[in-house]
Coordinates of C-alpha atoms in Angstrom, one line a residue:
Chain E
X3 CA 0.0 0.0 0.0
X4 CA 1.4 3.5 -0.9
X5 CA 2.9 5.6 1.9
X6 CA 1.6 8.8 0.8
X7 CA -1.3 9.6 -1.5
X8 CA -2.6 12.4 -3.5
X9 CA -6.0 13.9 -4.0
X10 CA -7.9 14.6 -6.5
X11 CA -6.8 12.1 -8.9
X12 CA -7.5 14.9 -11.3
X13 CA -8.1 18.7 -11.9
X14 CA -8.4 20.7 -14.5
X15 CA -8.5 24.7 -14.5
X16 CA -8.3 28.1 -16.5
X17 CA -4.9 30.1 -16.8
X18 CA -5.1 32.4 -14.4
X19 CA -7.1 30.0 -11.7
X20 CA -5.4 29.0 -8.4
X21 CA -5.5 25.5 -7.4
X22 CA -4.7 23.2 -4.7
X23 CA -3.7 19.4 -4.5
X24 CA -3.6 17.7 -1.3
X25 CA -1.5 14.9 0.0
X26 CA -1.9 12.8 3.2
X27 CA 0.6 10.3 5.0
X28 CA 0.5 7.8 6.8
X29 CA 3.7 8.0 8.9
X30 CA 5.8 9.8 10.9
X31 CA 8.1 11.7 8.8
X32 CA 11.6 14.1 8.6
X33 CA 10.6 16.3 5.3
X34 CA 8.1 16.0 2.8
X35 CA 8.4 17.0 -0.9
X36 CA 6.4 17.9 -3.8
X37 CA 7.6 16.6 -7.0
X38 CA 6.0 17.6 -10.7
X39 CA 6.1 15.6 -14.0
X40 CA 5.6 16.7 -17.0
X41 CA 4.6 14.6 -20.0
X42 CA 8.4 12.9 -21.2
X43 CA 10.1 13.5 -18.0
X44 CA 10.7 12.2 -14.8
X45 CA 9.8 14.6 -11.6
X46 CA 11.4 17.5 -10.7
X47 CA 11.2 18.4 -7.3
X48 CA 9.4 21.3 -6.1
X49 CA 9.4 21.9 -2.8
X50 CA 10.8 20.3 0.3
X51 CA 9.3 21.2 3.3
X52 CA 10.7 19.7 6.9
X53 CA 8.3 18.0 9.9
X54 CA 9.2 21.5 12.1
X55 CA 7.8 23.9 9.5
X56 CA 4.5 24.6 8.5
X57 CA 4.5 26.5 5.3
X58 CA 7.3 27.2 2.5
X59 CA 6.6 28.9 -0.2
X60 CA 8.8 29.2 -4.3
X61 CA 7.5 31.6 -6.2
X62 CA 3.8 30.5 -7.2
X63 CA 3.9 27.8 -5.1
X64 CA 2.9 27.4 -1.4
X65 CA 2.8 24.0 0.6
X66 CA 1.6 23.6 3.6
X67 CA 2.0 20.7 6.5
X68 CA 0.3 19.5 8.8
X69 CA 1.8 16.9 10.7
X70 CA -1.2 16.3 13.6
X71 CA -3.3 15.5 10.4
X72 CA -0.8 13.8 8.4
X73 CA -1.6 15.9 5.7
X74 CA 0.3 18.5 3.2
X75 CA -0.9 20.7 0.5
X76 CA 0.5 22.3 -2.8
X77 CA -1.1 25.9 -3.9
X78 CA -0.4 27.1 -6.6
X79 CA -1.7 30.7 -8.3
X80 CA -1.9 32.6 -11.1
X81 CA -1.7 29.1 -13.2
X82 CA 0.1 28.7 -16.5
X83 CA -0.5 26.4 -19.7
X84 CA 3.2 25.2 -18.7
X85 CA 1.6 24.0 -14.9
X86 CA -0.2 21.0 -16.6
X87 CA 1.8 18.2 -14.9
X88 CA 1.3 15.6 -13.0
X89 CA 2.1 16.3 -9.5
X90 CA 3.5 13.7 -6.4
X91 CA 4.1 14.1 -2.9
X92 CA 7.0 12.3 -1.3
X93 CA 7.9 11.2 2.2
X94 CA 10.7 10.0 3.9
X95 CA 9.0 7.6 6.8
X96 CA 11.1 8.9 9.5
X97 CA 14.4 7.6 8.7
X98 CA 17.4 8.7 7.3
X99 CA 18.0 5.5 5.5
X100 CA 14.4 5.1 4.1
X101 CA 14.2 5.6 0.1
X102 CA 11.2 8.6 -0.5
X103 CA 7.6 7.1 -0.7
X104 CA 5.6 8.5 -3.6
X105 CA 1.7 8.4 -4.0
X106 CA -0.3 7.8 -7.4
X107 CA -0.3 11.5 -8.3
X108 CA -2.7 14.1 -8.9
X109 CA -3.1 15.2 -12.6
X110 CA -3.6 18.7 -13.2
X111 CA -4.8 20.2 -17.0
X112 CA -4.4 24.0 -17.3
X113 CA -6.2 25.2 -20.1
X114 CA -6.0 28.4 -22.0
Chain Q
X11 CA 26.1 18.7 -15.4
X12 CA 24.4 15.9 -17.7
X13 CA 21.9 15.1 -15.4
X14 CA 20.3 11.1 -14.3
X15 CA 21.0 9.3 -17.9
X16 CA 18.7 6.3 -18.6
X17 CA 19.2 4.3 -21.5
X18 CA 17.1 3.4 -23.7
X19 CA 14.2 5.5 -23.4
X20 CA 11.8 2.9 -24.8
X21 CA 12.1 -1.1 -25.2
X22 CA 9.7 -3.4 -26.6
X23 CA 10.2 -7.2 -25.8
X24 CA 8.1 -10.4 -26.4
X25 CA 7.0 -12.1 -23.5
X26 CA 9.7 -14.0 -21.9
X27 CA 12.8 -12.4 -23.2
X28 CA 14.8 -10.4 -21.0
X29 CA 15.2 -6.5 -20.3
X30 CA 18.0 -4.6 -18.9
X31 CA 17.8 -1.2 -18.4
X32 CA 21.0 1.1 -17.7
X33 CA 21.1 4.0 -15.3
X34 CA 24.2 7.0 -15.0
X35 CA 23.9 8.9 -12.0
X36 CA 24.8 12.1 -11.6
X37 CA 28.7 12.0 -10.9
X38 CA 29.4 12.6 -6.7
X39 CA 25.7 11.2 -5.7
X40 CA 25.9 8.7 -3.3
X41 CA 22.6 7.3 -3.4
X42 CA 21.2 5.6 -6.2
X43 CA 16.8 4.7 -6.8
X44 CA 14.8 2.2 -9.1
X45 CA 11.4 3.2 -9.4
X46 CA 8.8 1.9 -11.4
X47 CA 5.3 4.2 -12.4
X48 CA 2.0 2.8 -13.8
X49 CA -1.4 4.7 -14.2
X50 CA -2.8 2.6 -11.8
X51 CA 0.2 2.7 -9.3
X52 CA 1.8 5.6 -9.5
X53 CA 5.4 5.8 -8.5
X54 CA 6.4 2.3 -6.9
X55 CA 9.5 2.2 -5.2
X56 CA 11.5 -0.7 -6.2
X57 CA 15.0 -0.5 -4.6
X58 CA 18.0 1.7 -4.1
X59 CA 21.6 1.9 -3.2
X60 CA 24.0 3.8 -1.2
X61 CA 27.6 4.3 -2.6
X62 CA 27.4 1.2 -4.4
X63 CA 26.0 -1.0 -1.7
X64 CA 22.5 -2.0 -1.9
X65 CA 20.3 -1.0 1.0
X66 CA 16.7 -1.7 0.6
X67 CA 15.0 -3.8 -2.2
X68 CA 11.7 -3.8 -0.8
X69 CA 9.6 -3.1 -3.5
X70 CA 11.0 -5.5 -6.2
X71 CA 9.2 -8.2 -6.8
X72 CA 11.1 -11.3 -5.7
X73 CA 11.3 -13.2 -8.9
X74 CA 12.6 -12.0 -11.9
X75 CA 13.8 -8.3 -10.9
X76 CA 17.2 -7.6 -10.3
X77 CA 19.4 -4.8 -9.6
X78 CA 23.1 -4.2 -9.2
X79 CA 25.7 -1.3 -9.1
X80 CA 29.3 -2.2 -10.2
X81 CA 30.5 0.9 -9.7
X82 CA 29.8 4.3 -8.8
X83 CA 28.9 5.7 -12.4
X84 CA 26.1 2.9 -13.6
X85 CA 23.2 1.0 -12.3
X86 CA 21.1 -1.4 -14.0
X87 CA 17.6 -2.9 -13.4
X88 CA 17.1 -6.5 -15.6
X89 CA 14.0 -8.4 -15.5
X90 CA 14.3 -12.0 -16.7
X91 CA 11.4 -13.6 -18.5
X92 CA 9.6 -10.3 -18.7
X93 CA 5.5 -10.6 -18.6
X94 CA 3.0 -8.4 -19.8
X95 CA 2.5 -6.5 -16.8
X96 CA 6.0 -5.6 -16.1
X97 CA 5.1 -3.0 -19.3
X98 CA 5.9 0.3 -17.0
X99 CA 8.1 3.6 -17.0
X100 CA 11.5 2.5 -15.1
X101 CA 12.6 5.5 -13.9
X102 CA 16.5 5.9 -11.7
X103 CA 16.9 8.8 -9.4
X104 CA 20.1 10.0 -8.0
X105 CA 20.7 12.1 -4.6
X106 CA 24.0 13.2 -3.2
X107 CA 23.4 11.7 0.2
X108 CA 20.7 9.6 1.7
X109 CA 17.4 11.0 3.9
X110 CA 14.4 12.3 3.1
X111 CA 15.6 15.9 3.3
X112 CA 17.4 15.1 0.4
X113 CA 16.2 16.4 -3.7
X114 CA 16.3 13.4 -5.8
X115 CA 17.4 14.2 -9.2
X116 CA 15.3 11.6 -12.1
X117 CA 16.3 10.6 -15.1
X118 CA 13.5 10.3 -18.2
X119 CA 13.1 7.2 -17.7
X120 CA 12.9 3.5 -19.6
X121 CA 9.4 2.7 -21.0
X122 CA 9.0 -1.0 -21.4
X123 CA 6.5 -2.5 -23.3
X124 CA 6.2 -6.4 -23.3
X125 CA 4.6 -8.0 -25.9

């Protein structure tokens, strides 16, 4: 069973539109990370945020953690065309030595 | 700075031939990850290694997959008698040290299509 998983499976917006994907965990954890994929590639990360902060924000994006809930989020505003991706959130299962767990993805369509 | 290089970027093979798929890490990373994405899955781990060593295989399936890294600048992932629903995106990640405060840095991955 997967670690970490994503929700919605899907979106789909306007340019301009702000949206937010969601991600919950299911155990304790050192950082989490937000990864995107775009058609071709493999993911590039996009944010790491640690267990001890709450938000952290890069440029457009904002994630946010909550680690009572087990839960993070990914904002993002002012969407592009080039923010259709697919986009994962990653966690580390409280150990240094674990390899990153990655959910099933949410896919996000931004159209013109 | 190349980046992850995984070669080839697609390979088809009948059913019951074998695959291997090649992985160059980025040059100084110390950790070295297999994973392998379905629609249905998403991003399965599969196994990874730390300066060479193996460390946690976990995730491959215990017949047919293996993995090794002969030295610091490749990895590769084979799959003996290779069945339809091994058909995936193989993707390699590299990070310079282990820890999940660590970026991991993907290659393009291998799409494998079995006949």
């Amino acid at each position: 069973s997967q670690l970490a998983e994503e929700n919605p499976w899907a979106l789909s917006v306007h340019e301009g539109e702000s949206v937010t994907v969601n991600c919950s965990y299911k155990t304790s954890i050192t950082a989490l990370q937000w990864y995107r994929q775009k058609s071709g590639e493999g993911p590039a990360q996009l944010i790491l945020i640690r267990s001890n902060e709450r938000e952290k924000r890069n440029g457009r994006l904002r994630a946010t953690l909550d680690t009572s809930s087990q839960s993070s989020s990914l904002s993002i505003t002012a969407t592009r065309c080039e923010d259709t991706a697919v986009y994962f959130c990653a966690t580390d299962g409280g150990g240094n030595n674990n390899a990153p767990r990655f959910g099933a993805g949410t896919k996000l369509s931004v159209k013109p | 700075n190349a980046g992850v290089i995984q070669t080839p970027r697609h390979k088809v093979t009948g059913k019951g031939q074998e695959a291997t798929l090649w992985c160059e890490p980025i040059s100084g990373h110390s950790a070295v990850f297999w994973y392998r994405q379905t629609i249905v899955q998403g991003l399965e781990f599969l196994t990874y290694f730390r300066n060479q060593a193996p460390i946690d295989d976990s995730g491959m399936p215990k017949e047919r997959f293996s993995a090794q890294m002969p030295n610091q600048s490749h990895s590769t992932l084979k799959i003996q008698s290779t069945q339809p629903q091994d058909s995936a995106v193989y993707l390699c990640a590299s990070s310079p040290r282990l820890g999940g405060q660590n970026t991991l840095y993907f290659g393009a991955g291998t799409r494998l299509s079995v006949l």
